[in-house]
PDB file of C-alpha atoms and ligand atoms in Angstrom:
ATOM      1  CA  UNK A   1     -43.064  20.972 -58.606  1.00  0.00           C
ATOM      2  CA  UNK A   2     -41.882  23.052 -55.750  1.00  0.00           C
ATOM      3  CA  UNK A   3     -40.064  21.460 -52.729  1.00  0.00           C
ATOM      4  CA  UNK A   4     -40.470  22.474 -49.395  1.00  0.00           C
ATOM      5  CA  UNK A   5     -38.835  21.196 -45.782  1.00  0.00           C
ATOM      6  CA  UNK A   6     -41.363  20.131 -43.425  1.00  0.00           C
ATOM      7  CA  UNK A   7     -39.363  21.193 -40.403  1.00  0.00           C
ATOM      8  CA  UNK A   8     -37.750  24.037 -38.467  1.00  0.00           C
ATOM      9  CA  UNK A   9     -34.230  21.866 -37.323  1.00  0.00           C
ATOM     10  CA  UNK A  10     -31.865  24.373 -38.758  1.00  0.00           C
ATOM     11  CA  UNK A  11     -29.017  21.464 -39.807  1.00  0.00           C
ATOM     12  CA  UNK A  12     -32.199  19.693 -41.716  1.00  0.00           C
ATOM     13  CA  UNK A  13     -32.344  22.867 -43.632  1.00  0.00           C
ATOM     14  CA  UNK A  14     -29.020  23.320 -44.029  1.00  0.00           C
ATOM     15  CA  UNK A  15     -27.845  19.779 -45.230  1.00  0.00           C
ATOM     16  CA  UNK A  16     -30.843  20.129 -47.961  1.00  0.00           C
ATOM     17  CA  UNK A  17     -30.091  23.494 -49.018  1.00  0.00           C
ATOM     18  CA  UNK A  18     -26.707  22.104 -49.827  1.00  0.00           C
ATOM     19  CA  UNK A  19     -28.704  19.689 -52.608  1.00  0.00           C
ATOM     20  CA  UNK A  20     -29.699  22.791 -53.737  1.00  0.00           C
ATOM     21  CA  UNK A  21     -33.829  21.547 -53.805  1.00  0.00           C
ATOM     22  CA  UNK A  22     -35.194  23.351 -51.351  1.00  0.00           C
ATOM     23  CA  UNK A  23     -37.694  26.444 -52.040  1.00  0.00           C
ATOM     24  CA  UNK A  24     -39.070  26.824 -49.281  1.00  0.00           C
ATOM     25  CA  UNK A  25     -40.188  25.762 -45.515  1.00  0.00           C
ATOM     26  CA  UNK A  26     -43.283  24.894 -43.276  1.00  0.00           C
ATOM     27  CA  UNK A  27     -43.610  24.084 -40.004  1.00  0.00           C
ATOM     28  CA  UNK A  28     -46.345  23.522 -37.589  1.00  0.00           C
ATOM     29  CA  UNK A  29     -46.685  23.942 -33.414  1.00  0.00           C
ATOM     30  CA  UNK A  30     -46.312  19.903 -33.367  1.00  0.00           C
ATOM     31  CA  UNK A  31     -42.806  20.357 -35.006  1.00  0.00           C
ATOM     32  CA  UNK A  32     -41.820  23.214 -33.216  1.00  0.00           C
ATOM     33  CA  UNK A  33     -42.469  21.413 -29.788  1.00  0.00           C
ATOM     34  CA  UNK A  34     -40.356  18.310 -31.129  1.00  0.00           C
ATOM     35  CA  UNK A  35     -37.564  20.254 -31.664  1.00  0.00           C
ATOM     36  CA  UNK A  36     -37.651  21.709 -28.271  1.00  0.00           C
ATOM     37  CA  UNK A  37     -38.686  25.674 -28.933  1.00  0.00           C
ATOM     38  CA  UNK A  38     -40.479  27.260 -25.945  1.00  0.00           C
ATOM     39  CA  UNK A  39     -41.816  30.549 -25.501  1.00  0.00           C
ATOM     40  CA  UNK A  40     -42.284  33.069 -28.296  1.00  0.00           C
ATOM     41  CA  UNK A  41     -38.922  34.659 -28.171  1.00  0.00           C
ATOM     42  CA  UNK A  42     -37.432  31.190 -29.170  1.00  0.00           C
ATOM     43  CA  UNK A  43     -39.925  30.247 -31.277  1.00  0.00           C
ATOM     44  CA  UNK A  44     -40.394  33.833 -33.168  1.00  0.00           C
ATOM     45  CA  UNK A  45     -36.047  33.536 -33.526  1.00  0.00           C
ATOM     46  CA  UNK A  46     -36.488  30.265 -34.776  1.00  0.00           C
ATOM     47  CA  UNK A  47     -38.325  31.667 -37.856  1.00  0.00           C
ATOM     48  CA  UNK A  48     -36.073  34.006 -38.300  1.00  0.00           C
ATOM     49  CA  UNK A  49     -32.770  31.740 -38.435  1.00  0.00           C
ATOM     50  CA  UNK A  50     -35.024  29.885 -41.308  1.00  0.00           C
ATOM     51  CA  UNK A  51     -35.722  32.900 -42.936  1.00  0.00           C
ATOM     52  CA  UNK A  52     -31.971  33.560 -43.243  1.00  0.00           C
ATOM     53  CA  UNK A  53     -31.080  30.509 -44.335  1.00  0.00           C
ATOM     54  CA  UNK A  54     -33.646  30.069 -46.975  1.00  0.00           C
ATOM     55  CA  UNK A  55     -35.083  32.112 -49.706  1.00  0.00           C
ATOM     56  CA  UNK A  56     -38.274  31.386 -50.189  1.00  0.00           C
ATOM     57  CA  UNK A  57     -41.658  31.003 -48.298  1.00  0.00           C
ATOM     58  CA  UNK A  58     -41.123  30.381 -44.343  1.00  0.00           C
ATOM     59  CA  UNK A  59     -44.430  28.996 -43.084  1.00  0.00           C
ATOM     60  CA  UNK A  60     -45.274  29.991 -39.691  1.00  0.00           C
ATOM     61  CA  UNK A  61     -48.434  28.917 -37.534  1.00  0.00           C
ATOM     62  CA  UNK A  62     -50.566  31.029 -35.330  1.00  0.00           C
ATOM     63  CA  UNK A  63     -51.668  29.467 -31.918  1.00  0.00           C
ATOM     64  CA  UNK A  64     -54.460  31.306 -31.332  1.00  0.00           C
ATOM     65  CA  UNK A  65     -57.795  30.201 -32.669  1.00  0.00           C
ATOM     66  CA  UNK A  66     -59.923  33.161 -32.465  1.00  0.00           C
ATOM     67  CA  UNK A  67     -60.252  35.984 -34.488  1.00  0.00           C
ATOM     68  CA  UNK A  68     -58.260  39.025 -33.111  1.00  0.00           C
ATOM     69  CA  UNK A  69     -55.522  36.808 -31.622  1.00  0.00           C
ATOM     70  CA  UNK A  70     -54.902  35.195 -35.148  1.00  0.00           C
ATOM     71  CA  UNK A  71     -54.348  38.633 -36.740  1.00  0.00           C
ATOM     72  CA  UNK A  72     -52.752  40.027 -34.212  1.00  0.00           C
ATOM     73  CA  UNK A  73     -50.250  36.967 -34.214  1.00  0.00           C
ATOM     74  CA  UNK A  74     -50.001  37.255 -37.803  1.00  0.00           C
ATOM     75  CA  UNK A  75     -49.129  40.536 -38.104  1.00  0.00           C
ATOM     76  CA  UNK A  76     -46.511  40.084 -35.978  1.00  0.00           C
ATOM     77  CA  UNK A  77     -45.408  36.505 -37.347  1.00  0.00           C
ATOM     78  CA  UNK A  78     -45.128  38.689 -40.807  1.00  0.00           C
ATOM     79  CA  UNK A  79     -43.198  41.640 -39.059  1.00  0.00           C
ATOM     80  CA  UNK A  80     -40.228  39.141 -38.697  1.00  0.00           C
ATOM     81  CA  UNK A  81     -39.540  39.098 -41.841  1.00  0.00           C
ATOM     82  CA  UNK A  82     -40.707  39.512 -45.849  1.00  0.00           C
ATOM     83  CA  UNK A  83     -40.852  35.347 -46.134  1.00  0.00           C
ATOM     84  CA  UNK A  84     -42.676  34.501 -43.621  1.00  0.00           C
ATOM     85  CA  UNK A  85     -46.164  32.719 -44.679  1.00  0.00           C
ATOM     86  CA  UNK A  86     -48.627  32.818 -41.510  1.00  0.00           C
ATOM     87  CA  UNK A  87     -50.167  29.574 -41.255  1.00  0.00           C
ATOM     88  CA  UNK A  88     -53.687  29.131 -40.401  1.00  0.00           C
ATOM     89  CA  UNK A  89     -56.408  26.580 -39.731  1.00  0.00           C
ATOM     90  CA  UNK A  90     -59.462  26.450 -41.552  1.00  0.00           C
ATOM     91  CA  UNK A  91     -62.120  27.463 -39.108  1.00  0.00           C
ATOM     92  CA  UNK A  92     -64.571  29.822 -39.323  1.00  0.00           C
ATOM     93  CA  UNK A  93     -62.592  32.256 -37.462  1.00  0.00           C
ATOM     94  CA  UNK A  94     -59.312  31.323 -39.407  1.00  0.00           C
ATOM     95  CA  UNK A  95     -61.589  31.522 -43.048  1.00  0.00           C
ATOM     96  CA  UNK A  96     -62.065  35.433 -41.395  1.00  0.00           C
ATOM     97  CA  UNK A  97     -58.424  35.763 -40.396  1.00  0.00           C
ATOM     98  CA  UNK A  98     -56.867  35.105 -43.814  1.00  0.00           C
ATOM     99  CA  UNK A  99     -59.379  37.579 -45.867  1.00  0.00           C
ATOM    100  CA  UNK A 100     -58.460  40.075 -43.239  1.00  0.00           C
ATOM    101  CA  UNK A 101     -54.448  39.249 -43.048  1.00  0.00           C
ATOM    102  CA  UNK A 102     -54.423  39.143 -47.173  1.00  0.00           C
ATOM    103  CA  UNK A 103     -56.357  41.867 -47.975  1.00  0.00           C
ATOM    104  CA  UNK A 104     -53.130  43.543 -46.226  1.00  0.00           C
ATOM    105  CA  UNK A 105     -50.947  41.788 -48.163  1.00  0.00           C
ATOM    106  CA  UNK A 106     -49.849  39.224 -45.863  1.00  0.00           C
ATOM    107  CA  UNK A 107     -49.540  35.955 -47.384  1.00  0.00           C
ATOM    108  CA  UNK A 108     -51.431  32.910 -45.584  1.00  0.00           C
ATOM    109  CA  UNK A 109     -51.138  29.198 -45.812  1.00  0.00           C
ATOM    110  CA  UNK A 110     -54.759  27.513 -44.854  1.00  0.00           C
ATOM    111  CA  UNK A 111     -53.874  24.384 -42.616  1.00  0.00           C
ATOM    112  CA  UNK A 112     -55.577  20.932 -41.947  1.00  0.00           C
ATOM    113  CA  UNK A 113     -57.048  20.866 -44.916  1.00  0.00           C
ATOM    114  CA  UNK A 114     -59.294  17.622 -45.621  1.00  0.00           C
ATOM    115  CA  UNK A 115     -62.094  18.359 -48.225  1.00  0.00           C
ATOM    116  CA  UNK A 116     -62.604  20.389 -51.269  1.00  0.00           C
ATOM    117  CA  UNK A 117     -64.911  22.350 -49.806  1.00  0.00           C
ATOM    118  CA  UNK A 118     -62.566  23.873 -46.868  1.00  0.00           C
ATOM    119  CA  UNK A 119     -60.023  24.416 -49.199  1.00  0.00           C
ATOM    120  CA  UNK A 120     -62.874  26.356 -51.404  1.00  0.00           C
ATOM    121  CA  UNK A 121     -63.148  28.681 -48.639  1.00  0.00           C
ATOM    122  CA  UNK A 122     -59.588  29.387 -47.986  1.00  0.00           C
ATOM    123  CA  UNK A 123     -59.410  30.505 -51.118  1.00  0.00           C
ATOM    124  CA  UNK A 124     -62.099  32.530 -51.863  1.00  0.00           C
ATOM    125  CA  UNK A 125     -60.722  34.240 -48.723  1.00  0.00           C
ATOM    126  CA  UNK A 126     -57.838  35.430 -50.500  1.00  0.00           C
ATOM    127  CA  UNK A 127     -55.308  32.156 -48.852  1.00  0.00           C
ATOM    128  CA  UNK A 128     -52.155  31.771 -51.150  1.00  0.00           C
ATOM    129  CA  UNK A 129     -51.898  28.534 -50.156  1.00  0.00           C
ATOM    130  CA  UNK A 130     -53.721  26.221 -48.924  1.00  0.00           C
ATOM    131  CA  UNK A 131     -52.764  22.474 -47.180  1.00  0.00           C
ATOM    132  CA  UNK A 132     -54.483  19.337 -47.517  1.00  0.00           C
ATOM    133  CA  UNK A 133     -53.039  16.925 -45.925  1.00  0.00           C
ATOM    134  CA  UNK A 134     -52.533  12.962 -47.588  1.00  0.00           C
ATOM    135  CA  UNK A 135     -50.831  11.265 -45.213  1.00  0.00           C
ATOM    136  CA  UNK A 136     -53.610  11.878 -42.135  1.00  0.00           C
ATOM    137  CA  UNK A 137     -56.099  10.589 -44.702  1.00  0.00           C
ATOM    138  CA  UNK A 138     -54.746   7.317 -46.083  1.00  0.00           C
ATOM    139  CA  UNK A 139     -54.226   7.021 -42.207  1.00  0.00           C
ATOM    140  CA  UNK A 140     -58.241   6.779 -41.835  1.00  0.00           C
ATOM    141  CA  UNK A 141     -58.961   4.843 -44.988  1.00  0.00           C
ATOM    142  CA  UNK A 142     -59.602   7.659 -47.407  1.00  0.00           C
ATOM    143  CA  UNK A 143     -57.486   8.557 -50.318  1.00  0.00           C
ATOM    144  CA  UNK A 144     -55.317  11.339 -49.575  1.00  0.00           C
ATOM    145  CA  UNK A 145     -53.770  12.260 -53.036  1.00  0.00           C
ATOM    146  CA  UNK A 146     -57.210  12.223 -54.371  1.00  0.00           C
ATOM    147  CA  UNK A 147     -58.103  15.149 -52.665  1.00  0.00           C
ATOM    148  CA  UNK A 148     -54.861  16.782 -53.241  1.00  0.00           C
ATOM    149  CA  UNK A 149     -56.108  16.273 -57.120  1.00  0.00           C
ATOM    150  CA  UNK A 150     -59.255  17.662 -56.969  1.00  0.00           C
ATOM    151  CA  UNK A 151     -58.140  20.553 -55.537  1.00  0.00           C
ATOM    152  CA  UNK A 152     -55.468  20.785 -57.721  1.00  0.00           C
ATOM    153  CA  UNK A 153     -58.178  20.703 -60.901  1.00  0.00           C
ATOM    154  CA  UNK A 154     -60.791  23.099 -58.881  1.00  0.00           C
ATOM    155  CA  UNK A 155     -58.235  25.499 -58.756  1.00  0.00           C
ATOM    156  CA  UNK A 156     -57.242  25.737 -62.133  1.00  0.00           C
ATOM    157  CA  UNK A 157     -60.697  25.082 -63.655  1.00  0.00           C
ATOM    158  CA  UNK A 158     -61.616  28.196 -61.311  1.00  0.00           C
ATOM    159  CA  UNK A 159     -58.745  30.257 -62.025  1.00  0.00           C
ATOM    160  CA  UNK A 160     -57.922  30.618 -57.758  1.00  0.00           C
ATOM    161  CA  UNK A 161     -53.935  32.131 -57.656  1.00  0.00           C
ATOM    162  CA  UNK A 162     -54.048  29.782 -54.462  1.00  0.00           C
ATOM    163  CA  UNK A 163     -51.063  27.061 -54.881  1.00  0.00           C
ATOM    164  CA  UNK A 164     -51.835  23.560 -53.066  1.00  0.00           C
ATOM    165  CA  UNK A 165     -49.111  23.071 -50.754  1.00  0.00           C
ATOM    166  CA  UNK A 166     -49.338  18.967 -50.808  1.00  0.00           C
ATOM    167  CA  UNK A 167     -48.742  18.373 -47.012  1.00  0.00           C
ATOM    168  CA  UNK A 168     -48.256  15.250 -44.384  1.00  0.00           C
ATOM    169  CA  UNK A 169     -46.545  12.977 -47.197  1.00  0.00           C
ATOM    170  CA  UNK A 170     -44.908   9.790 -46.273  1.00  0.00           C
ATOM    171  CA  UNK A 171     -43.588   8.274 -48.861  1.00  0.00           C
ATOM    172  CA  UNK A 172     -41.750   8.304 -51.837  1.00  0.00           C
ATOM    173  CA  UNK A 173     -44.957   7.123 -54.002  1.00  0.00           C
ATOM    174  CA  UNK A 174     -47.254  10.479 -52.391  1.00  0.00           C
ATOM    175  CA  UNK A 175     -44.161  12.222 -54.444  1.00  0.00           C
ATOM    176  CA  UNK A 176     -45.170  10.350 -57.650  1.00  0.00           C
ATOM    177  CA  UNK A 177     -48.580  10.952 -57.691  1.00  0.00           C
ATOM    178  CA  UNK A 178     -47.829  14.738 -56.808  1.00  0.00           C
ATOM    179  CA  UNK A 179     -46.609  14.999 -60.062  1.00  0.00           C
ATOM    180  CA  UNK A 180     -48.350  13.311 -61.805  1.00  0.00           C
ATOM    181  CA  UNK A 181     -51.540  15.593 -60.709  1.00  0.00           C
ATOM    182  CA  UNK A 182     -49.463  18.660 -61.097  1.00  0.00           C
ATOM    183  CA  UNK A 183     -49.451  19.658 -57.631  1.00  0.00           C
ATOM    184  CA  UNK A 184     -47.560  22.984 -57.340  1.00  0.00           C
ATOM    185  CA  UNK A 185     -45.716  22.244 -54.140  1.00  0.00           C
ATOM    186  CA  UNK A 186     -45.223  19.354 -51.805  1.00  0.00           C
ATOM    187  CA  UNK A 187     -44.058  19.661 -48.277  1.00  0.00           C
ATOM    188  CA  UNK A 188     -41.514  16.911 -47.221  1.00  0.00           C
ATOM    189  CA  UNK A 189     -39.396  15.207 -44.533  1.00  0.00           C
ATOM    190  CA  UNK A 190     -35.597  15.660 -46.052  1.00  0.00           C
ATOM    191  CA  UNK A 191     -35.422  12.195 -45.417  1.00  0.00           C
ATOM    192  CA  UNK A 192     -38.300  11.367 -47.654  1.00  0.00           C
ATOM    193  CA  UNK A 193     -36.917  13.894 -50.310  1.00  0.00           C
ATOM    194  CA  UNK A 194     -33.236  11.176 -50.096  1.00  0.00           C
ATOM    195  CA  UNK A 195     -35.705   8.439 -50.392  1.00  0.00           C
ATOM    196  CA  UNK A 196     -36.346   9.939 -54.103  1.00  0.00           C
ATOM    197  CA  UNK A 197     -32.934   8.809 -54.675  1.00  0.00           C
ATOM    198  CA  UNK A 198     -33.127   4.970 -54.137  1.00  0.00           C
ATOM    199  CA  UNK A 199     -33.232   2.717 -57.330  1.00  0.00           C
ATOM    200  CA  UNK A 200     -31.741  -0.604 -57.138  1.00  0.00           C
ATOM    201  CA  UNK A 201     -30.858  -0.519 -61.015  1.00  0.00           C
ATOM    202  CA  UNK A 202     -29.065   2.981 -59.828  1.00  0.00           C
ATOM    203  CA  UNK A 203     -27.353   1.459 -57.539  1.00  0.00           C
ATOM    204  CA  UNK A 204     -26.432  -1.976 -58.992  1.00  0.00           C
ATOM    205  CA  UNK A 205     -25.471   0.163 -62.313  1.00  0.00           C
ATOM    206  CA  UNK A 206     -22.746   2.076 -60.572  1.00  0.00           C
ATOM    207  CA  UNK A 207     -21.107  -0.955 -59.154  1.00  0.00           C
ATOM    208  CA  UNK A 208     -20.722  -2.400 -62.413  1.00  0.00           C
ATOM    209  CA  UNK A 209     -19.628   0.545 -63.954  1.00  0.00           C
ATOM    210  CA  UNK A 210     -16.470   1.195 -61.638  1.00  0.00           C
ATOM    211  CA  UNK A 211     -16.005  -2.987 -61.431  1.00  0.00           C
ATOM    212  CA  UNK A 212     -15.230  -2.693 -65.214  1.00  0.00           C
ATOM    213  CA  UNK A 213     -13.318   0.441 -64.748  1.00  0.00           C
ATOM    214  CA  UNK A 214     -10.852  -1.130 -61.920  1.00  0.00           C
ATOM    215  CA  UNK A 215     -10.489  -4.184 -63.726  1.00  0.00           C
ATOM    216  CA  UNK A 216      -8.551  -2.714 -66.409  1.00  0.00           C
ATOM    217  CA  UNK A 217      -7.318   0.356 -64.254  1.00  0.00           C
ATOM    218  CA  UNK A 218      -4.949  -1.320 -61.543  1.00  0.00           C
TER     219      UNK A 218
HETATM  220  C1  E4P B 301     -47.293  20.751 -43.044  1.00  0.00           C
HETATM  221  O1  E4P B 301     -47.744  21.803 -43.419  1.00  0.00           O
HETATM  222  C2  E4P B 301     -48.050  19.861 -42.154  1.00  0.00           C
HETATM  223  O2  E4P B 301     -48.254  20.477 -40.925  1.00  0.00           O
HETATM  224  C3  E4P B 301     -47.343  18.545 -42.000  1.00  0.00           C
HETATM  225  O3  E4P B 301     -46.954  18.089 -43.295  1.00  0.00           O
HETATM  226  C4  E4P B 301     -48.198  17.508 -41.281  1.00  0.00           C
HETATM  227  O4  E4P B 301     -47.568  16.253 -41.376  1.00  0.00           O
HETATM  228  P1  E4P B 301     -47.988  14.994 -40.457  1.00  0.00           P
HETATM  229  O5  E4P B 301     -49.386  14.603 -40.801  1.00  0.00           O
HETATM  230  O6  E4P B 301     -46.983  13.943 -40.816  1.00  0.00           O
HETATM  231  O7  E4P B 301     -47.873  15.462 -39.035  1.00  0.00           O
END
């Protein structure tokens, strides 16, 4: 399963490319305003910085939400630079956008992503990914990962090239059942991706270890 860094704070990206388990990046308009980016010339240099840092998929998000301004902002999100994904949500102008945008080659990640159905569309649309998101769902009751699996099977039982990009996870446990429903990529908070590190046994293992070392190495 592929990792990517749901962010655009450059020392984020660099402190995980240093663990070497990054592969790529997203980023929505809700992250980019966090981190303080206004106006396009920030934001559009922003995306490239990423792109230069990382090699892999840079996931960038028009704003626009009807038809010509989402290709005309995706064309020039994917002038920037050969990585960049252009991120899109799944209306009825976006399904348009994305058979338009790949049917130039551009590569497009389908956003807010909640049923089988939209995701169904994205795809037959031509989306190479496509983002449902768990964490917004358990939020409301429903089972995120459950979608993310039944995607996951459509997909494959359909033969789609689209990869589910398993977004909005939380937890170290949305990580576990990512795998375990073979989920091609999740998208994740570096400090989430740390959190994959914690084991008490790991932990309490180590101490031992260098206790018995010490007490015969003074
Ligand atoms: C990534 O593609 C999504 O925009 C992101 O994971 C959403 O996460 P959130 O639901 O925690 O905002």
């Amino acid at each position: 399963m592929k990792f990517f860094l749901d962010t655009p704070d450059l020392n984020k990206i660099k402190e995980a490319i240093e663990y070497g388990v990054i592969d790529g990046i997203t980023t929505n308009p809700s992250l980019i305003a966090k981190e303080g980016l206004i106006g396009e010339d920030n934001i559009y240099k922003r995306y490239m910085d990423i792109c230069n840092l990382v090699d892999g998929p840079v996931s960038a998000e028009v704003i626009s939400t009807n038809y010509k301004g989402m290709i005309e902002e995706g064309e020039k999100l994917a002038s920037l630079h050969k990585n960049i994904v252009v991120k899109i949500p799944v209306i009825k102008d976006g399904i348009k956008a994305i058979k338009y945008l790949s049917a130039k080659g551009i590569k497009t990640n389908c956003t807010l992503i909640f049923t089988p159905g939209q995701a169904l569309l994205a795809a037959k649309a031509g989306a190479s990914y496509v983002s449902p998101f768990v964490g917004r769902l358990d939020d409301i009751s429903q089972d995120g990962t459950k979608l993310v699996g039944q995607i996951v099977n459509m997909f494959s039982y359909y033969n789609f090239s689209t990869q589910v990009i398993a977004a909005s996870l939380r937890s170290t446990l949305h990580i576990a059942k990512c795998i375990e429903l073979g989920v091609h990529i999740a998208t994740i908070p570096l400090e989430t991706i740390l959190a994959l590190l914690n084991h008490p046994l790991t932990q309490a293992g180590l101490k031992q270890f260098l206790d018995d070392y010490h007490k015969v190495n003074n």
